[in-house]
Coordinates of C-alpha atoms in Angstrom, one line a residue:
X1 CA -46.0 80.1 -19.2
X2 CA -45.9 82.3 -16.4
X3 CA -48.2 82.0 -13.2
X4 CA -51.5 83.9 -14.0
X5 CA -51.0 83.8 -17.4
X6 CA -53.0 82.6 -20.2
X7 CA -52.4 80.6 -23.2
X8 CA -50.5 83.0 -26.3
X9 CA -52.8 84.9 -28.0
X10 CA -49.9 85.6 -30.9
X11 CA -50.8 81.8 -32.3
X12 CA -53.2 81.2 -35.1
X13 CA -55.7 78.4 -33.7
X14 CA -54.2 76.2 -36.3
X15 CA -50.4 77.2 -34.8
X16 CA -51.8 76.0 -31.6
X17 CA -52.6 72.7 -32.4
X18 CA -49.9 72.2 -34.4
X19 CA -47.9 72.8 -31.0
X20 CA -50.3 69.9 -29.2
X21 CA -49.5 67.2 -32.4
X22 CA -46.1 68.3 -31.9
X23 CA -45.8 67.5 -28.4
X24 CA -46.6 63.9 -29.3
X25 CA -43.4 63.6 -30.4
X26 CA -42.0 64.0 -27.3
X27 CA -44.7 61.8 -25.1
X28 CA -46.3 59.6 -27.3
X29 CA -50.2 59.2 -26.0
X30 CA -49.6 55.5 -25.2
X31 CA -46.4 56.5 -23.9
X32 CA -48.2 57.8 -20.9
X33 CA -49.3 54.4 -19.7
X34 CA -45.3 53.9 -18.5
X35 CA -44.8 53.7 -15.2
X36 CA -41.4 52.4 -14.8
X37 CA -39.0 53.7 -11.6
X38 CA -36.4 51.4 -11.6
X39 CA -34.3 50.2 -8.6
X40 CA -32.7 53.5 -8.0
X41 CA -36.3 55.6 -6.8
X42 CA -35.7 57.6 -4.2
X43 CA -36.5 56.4 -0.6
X44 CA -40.3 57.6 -0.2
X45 CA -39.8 57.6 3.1
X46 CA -37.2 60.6 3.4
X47 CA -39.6 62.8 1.1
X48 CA -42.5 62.6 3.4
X49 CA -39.6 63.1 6.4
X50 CA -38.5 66.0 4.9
X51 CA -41.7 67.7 4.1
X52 CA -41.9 66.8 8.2
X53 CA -38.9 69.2 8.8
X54 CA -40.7 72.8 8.6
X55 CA -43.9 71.7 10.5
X56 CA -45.2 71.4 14.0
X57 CA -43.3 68.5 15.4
X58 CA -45.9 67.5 17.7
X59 CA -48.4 66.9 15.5
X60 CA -46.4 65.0 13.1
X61 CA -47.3 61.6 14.3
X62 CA -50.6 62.4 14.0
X63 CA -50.0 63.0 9.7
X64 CA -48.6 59.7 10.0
X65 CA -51.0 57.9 11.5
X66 CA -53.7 59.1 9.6
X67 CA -51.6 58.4 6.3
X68 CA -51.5 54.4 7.7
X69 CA -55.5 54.2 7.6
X70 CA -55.4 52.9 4.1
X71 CA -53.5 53.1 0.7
X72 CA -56.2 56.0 -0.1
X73 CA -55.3 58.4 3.3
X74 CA -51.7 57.3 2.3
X75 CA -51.8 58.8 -1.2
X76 CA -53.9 61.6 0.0
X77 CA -51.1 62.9 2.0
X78 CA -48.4 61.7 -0.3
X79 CA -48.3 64.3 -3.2
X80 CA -44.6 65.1 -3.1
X81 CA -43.6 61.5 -3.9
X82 CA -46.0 61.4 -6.8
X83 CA -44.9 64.9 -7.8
X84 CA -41.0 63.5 -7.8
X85 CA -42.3 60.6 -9.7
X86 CA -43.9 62.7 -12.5
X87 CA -41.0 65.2 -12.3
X88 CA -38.8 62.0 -13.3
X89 CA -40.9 61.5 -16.4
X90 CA -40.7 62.9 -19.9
X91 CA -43.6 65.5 -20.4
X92 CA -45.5 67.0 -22.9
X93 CA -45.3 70.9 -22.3
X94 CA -48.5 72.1 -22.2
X95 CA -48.7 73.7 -19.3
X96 CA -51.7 74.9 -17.3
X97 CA -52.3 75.8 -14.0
X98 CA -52.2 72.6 -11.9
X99 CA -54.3 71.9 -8.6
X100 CA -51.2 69.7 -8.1
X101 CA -53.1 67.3 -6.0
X102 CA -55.8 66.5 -8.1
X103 CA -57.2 63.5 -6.2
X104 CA -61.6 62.6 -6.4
X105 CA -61.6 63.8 -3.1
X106 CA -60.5 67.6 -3.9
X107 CA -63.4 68.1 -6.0
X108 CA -67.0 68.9 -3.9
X109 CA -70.0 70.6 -4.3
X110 CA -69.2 74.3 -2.9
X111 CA -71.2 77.6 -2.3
X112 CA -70.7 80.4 -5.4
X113 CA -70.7 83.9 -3.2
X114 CA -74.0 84.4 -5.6
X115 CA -75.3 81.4 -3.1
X116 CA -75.3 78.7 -5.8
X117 CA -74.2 74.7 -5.5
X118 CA -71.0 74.3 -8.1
X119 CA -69.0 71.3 -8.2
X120 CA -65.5 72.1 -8.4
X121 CA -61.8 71.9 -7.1
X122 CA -61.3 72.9 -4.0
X123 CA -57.7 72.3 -2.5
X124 CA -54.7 74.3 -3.9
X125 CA -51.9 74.3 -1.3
X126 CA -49.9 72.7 -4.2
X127 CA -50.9 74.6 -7.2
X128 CA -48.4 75.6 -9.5
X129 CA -48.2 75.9 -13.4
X130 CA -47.1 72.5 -15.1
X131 CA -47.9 70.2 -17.8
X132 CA -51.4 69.6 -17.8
X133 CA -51.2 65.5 -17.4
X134 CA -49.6 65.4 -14.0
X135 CA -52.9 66.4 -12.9
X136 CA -55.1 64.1 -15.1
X137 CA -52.4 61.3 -13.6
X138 CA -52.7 62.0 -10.3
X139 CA -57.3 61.8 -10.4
X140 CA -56.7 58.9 -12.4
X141 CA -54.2 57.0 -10.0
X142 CA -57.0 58.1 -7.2
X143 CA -59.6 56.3 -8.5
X144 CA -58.1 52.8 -8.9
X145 CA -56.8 53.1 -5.4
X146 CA -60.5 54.1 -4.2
X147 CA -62.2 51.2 -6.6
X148 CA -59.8 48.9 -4.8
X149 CA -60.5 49.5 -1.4
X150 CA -64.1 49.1 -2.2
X151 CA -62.8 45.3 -3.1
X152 CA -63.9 46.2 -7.2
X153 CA -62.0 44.5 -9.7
X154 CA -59.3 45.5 -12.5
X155 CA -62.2 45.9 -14.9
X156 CA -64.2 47.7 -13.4
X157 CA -61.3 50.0 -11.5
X158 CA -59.8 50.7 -15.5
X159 CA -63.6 51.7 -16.6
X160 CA -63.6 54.4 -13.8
X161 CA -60.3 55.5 -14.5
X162 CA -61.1 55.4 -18.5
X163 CA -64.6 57.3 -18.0
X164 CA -62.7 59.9 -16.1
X165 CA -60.1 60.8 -18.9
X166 CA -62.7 60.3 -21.8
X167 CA -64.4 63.2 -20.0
X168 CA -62.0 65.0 -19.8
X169 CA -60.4 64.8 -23.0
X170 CA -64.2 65.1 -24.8
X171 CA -65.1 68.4 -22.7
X172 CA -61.8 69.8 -23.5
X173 CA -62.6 69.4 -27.1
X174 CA -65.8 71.1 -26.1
X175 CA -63.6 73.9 -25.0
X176 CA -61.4 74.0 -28.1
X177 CA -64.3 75.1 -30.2
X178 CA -65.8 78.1 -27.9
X179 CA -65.0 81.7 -27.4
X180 CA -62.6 82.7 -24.8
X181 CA -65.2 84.4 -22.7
X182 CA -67.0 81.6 -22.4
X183 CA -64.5 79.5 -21.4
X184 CA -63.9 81.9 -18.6
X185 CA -67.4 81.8 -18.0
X186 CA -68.1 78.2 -18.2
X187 CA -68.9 76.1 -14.3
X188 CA -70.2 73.1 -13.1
X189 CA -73.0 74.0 -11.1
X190 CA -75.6 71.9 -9.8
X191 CA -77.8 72.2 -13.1
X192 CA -75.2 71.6 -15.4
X193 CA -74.0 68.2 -13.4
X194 CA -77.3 66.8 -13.8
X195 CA -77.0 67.6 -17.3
X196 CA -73.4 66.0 -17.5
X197 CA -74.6 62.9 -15.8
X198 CA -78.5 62.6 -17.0
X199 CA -77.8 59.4 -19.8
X200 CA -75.8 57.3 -17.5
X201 CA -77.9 58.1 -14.2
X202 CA -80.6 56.0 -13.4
X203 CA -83.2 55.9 -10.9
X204 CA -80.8 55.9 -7.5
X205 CA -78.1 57.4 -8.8
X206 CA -80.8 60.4 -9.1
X207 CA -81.4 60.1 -5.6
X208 CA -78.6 59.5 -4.3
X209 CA -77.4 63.1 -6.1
X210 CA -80.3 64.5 -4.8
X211 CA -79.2 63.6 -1.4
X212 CA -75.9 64.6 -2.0
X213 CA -77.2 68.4 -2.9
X214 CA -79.5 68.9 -0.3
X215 CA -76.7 67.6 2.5
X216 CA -74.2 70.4 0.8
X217 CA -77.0 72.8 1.4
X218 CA -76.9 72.5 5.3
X219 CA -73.0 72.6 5.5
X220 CA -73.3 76.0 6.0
X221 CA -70.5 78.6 8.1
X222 CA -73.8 78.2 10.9
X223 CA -73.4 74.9 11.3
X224 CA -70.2 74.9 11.5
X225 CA -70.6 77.9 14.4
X226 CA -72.9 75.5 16.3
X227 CA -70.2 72.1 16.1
X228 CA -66.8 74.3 16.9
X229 CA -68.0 77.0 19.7
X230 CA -69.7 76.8 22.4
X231 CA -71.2 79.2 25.1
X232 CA -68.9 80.7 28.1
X233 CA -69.2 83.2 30.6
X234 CA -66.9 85.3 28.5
X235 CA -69.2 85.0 25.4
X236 CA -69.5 82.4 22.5
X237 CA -65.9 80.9 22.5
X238 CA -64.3 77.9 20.3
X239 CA -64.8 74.8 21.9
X240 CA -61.4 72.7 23.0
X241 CA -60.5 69.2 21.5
X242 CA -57.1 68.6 22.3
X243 CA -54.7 67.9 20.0
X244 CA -57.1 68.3 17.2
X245 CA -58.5 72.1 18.4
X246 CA -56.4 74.0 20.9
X247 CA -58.0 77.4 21.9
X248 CA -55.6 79.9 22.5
X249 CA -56.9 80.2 26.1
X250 CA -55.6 77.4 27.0
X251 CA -52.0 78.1 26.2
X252 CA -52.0 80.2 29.3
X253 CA -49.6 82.7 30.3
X254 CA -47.1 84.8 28.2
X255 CA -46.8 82.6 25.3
X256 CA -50.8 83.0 25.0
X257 CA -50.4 86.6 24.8
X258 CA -47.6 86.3 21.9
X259 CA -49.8 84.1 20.0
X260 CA -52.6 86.6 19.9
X261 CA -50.0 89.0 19.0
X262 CA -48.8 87.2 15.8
X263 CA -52.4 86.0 15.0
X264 CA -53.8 89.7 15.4
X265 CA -50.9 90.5 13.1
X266 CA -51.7 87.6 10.7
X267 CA -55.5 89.2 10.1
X268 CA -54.6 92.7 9.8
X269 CA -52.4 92.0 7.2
X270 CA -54.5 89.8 5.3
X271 CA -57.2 92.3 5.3
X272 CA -54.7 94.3 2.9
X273 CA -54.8 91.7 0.2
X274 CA -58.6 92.3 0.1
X275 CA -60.9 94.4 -2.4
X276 CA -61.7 97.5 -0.6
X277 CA -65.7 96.6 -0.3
X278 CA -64.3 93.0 0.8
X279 CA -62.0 94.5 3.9
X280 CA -65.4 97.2 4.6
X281 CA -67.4 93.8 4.8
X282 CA -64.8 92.2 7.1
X283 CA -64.4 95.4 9.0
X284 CA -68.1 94.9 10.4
X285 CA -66.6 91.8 12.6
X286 CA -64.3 91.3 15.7
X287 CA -62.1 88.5 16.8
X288 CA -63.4 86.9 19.5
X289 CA -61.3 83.4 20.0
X290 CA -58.7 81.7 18.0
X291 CA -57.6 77.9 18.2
X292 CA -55.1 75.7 16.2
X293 CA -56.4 73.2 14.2
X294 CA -55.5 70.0 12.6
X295 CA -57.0 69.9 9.2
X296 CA -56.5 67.2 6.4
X297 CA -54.0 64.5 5.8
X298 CA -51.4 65.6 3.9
X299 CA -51.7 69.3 5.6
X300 CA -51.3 68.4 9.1
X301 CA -48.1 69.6 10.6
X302 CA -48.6 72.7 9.4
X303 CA -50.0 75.7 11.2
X304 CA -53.7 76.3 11.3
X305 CA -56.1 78.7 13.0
X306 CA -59.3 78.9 12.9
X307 CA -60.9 82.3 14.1
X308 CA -63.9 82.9 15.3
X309 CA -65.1 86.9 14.0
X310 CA -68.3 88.0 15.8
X311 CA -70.4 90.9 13.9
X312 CA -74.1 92.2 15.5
X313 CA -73.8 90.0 18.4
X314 CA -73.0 86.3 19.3
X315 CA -74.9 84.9 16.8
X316 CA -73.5 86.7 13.9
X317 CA -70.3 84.8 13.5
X318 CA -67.6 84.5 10.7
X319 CA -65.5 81.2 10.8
X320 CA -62.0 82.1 9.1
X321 CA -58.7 79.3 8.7
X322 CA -56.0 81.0 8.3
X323 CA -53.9 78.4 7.4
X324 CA -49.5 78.0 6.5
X325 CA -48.6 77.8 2.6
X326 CA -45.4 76.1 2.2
X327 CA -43.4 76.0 -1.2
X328 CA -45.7 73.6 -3.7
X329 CA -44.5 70.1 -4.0
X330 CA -44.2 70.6 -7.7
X331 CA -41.8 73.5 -7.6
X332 CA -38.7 71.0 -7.3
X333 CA -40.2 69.6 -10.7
X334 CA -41.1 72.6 -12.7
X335 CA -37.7 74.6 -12.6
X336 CA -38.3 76.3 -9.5
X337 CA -41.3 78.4 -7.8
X338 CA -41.2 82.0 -9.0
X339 CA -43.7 83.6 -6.0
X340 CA -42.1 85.2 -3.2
X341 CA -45.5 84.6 -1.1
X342 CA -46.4 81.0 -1.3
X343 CA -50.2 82.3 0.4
X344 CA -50.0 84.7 -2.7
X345 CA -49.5 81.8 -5.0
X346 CA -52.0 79.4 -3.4
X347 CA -54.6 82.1 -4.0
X348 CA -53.8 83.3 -7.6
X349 CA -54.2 79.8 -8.5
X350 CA -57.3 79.3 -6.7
X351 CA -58.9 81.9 -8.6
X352 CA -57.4 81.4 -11.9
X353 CA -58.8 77.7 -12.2
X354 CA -61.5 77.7 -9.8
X355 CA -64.7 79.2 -11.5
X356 CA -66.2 80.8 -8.2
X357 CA -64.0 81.5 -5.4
X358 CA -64.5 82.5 -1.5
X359 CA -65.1 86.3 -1.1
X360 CA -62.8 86.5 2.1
X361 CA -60.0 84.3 0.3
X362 CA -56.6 86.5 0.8
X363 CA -52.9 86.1 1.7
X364 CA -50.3 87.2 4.1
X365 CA -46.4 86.7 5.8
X366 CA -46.0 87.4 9.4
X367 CA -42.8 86.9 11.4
X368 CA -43.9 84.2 14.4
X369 CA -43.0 83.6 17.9
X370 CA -39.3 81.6 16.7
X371 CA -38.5 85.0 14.1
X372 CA -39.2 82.8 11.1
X373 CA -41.3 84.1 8.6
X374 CA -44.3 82.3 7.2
X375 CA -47.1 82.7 4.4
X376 CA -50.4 81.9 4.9
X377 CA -53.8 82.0 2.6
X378 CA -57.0 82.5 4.8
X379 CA -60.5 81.5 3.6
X380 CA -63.9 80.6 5.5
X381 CA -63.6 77.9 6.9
X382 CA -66.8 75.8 5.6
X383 CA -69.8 77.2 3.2
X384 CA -71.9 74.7 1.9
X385 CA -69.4 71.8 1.4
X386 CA -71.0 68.9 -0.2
X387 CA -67.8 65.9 -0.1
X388 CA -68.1 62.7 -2.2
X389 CA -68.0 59.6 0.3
X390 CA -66.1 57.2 -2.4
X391 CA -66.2 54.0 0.3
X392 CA -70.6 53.8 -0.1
X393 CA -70.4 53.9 -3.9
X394 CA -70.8 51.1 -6.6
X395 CA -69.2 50.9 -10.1
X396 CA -71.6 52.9 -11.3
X397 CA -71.7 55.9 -9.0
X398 CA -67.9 55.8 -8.8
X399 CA -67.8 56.1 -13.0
X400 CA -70.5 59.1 -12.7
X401 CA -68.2 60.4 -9.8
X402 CA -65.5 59.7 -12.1
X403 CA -67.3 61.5 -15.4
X404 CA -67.7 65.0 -13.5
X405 CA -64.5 65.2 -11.9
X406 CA -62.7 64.3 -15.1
X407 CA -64.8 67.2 -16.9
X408 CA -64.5 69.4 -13.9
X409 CA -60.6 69.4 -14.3
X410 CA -61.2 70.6 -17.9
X411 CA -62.5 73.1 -17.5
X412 CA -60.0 74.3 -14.8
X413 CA -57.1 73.6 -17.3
X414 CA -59.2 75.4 -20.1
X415 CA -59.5 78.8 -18.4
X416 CA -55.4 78.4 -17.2
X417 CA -53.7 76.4 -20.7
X418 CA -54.5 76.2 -24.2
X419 CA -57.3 74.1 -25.2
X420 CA -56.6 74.1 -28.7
X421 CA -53.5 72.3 -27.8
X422 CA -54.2 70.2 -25.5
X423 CA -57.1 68.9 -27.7
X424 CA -54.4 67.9 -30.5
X425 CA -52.2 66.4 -28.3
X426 CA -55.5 64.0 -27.1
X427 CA -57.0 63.0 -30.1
X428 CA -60.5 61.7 -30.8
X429 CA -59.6 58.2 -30.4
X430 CA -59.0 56.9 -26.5
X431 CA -55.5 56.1 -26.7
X432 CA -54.5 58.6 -23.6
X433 CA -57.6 57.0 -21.8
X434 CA -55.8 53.6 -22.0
X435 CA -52.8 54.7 -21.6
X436 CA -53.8 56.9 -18.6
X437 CA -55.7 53.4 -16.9
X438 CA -52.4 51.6 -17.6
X439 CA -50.5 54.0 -15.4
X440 CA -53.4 54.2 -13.3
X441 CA -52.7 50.1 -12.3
X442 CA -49.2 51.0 -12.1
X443 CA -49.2 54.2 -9.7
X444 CA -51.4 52.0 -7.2
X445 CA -49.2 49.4 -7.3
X446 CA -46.7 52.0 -6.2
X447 CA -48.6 53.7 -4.2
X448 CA -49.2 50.2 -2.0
X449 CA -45.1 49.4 -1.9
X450 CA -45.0 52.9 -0.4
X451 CA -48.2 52.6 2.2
X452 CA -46.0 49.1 2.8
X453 CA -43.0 51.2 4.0
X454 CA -44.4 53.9 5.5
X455 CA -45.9 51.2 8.3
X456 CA -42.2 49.4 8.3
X457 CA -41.1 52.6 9.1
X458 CA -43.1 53.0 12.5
X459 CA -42.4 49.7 13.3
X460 CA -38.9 49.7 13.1
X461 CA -39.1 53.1 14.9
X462 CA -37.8 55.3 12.2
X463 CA -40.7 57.4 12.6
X464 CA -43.9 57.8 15.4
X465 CA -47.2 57.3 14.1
X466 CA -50.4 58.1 16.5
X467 CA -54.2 56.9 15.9
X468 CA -56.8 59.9 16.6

């Protein structure tokens, strides 16, 4: 399947699940539940080093200390060692468009641009078209390694893990049966989640949701105008918390001038990737300030901007991130990476699997201050963002958590692969959901050796980690 594509229309629905039985024979359901690297694994070490290679080298000791707060931060920023893990591994071939890093925490409550609360995915700086389980692994994997920092044990870490993939593999089958248009169609907003979660929820679990919605509600772009500026004599201006924000200002001298150079380049650019009405829209705003940012775990290192876009006056503001796509951690696994923009492909994927997507969300390549040339994706930078907080949850709320994210993810693969498939491949029994905790165990266990080595690492000095 190529990127942006859909599933073949030339197959009978019968052809098409003959294609998802057949891919049994390849991966056997229970087969999944392997997890089995051997002695010769590569060094996890040199993959997150050599990820390190291309990015800001300042600011890599800061991706390193924030990947040696816990197993969780650790896997969070280590998706290329579980992408060369599943690359190892036999797979079925049903491919859909991946998030490729399909941990709980990439799926939040966000802002439709008709201003309505969804739940969906929303990080693709690895997405990339691949077989659809990588991505059911990888949410899987992320909720034993949550359950076990909340000190829960095996059982109730499998029943997460298990209530995930059943609802995932039931709302798939939910997708097997409907019309394409629908499928297309089809998103998780507010309404529907209560619906989703209604028999298992009870009194505080409502309440706690409730809390959760109303929260997202007041993450608006405002509020985060009020937290990242501040007033000057110049005007409103972003405010400065070094290393984490660094206003261009206080660069100083030529190499400030060249950076507003390359970043005036980087919107004007962008704004060609737009709809026309989106670029008149945009059009109404001026920069005012730009700053570097550090952003995420797995993400820092590369380069980030936030810019700060004034319309009527100084309280009309637009928050853009413009922020560096690098070459998807899965493209070494998938044959190779067929875009020749990687902001281009970040995008596409964001709004072929996402169901409502940022109306500024565009792409561009500038050459920077060093004559490299780099792609970057820009987006606003927050509009009602509602994250889950896995650390304050019981069992309970973490298998709810658990139930929407694993239906969220299919419907993203329904709208990218073929559901018919995918459905015979599952099943109606829960083999794959056993099979998928199994690996789940086994992935954390991993996932701990590699946290281990990471922090042997920095003591034997092989790399520098720093605590912010």
């Amino acid at each position: 399947m190529t990127p942006g594509s859909a599933f073949s229309h030339s197959r009978t629905p019968a052809e098409r699940a003959a294609a998802g039985k057949e891919a049994r024979s390849r991966v056997p359901r229970l087969a999944q539940a392997r997890f089995d690297p051997g002695p010769g694994r590569f060094d996890p070490i040199d993959v997150i080093e050599g990820q390190s290679l291309t990015r800001l080298q300042d600011l890599i000791p800061i991706r390193y200390g924030r990947m040696l707060e816990s197993p969780f931060r650790f896997y969070r920023g280590a998706a290329a060692i579980m992408a060369a893990d599943l690359g190892a591994a036999p797979d079925t071939g049903l491919t859909v468009q991946l998030c490729g890093d399909a941990h709980l925490l990439n799926f939040r409550l966000l802002a439709s641009p008709e201003r309505h609360l969804v739940f969906d995915i929303n990080d693709f700086d690895e997405t990339l078209a691949g077989p659809f389980e990588w991505d059911v692994k990888r949410l899987a994997a992320s909720f034993v390694i949550a359950a076990r920092a909340n000190g829960f044990g095996t059982a109730e870490q499998n029943r997460a893990v298990r209530e995930c993939v059943r609802s995932y593999r039931e709302r798939m089958r939910e997708f097997a049966g409907m019309h394409t248009l629908d499928i297309w169609y089809a998103q998780d907003d507010v309404d529907h989640m209560r619906t989703l979660m209604a028999a298992a929820m009870d009194k505080k679990a409502r309440r706690r949701t409730e809390q959760a919605t109303a929260k997202a509600r007041t993450r608006t772009h405002m509020q985060a105008f009020e937290r990242l500026t501040r007033n000057t004599p110049q005007g409103r201006r972003i405010a400065p918390d070094p290393p984490l924000i660094t206003p261009l200002a206080d660069l100083g001298g030529p190499e400030e001038a060249a950076q507003w150079k390359e970043l005036a380049a980087v919107i004007d650019q962008y704004t060609t990737s737009l709809s026309s009405e989106k670029r008149h829209l945009l059009s109404h705003f001026r920069v005012a300030d730009m700053a570097r940012k550090v952003v995420g775990v797995g993400s820092v290192g590369t380069r980030c901007w936030i810019l700060l876009m004034l319309g009527r006056d100084d309280d009309d503001p637009l928050l853009l991130q413009a922020k560096e796509a690098q070459q998807s951690v899965l493209a070494a696994q998938t044959g190779g990476d067929p875009w020749d923009n990687q902001g281009r492909r970040v995008v596409s994927g964001q709004r072929l699997i996402q169901t409502t997507s940022d109306i500024f969300l565009g792409w561009t390549h500038v050459v920077g201050l060093d004559g490299q040339g780099r792609d970057f994706y820009v987006r606003q930078l927050r509009d009602w963002k509602g994250i889950a907080r896995p650390e304050t949850m019981d069992p309970r709320m973490l298998d709810l958590f658990a139930h929407v994210c694993g239906a969220s993810l299919a419907r993203a693969h329904a709208r990218s692969g073929d559901p018919v498939a995918i459905t015979a491949y599952l099943g109606g029994s829960d083999r794959f959901d056993r099979a998928l905790a199994e690996f789940a165990q086994s992935y954390a266990d991993q996932n701990e050796r590699d946290f281990a080595a990471l922090a042997a690492a920095v003591r034997s000095g092989r790399v520098t980690a720093r605590d912010l």
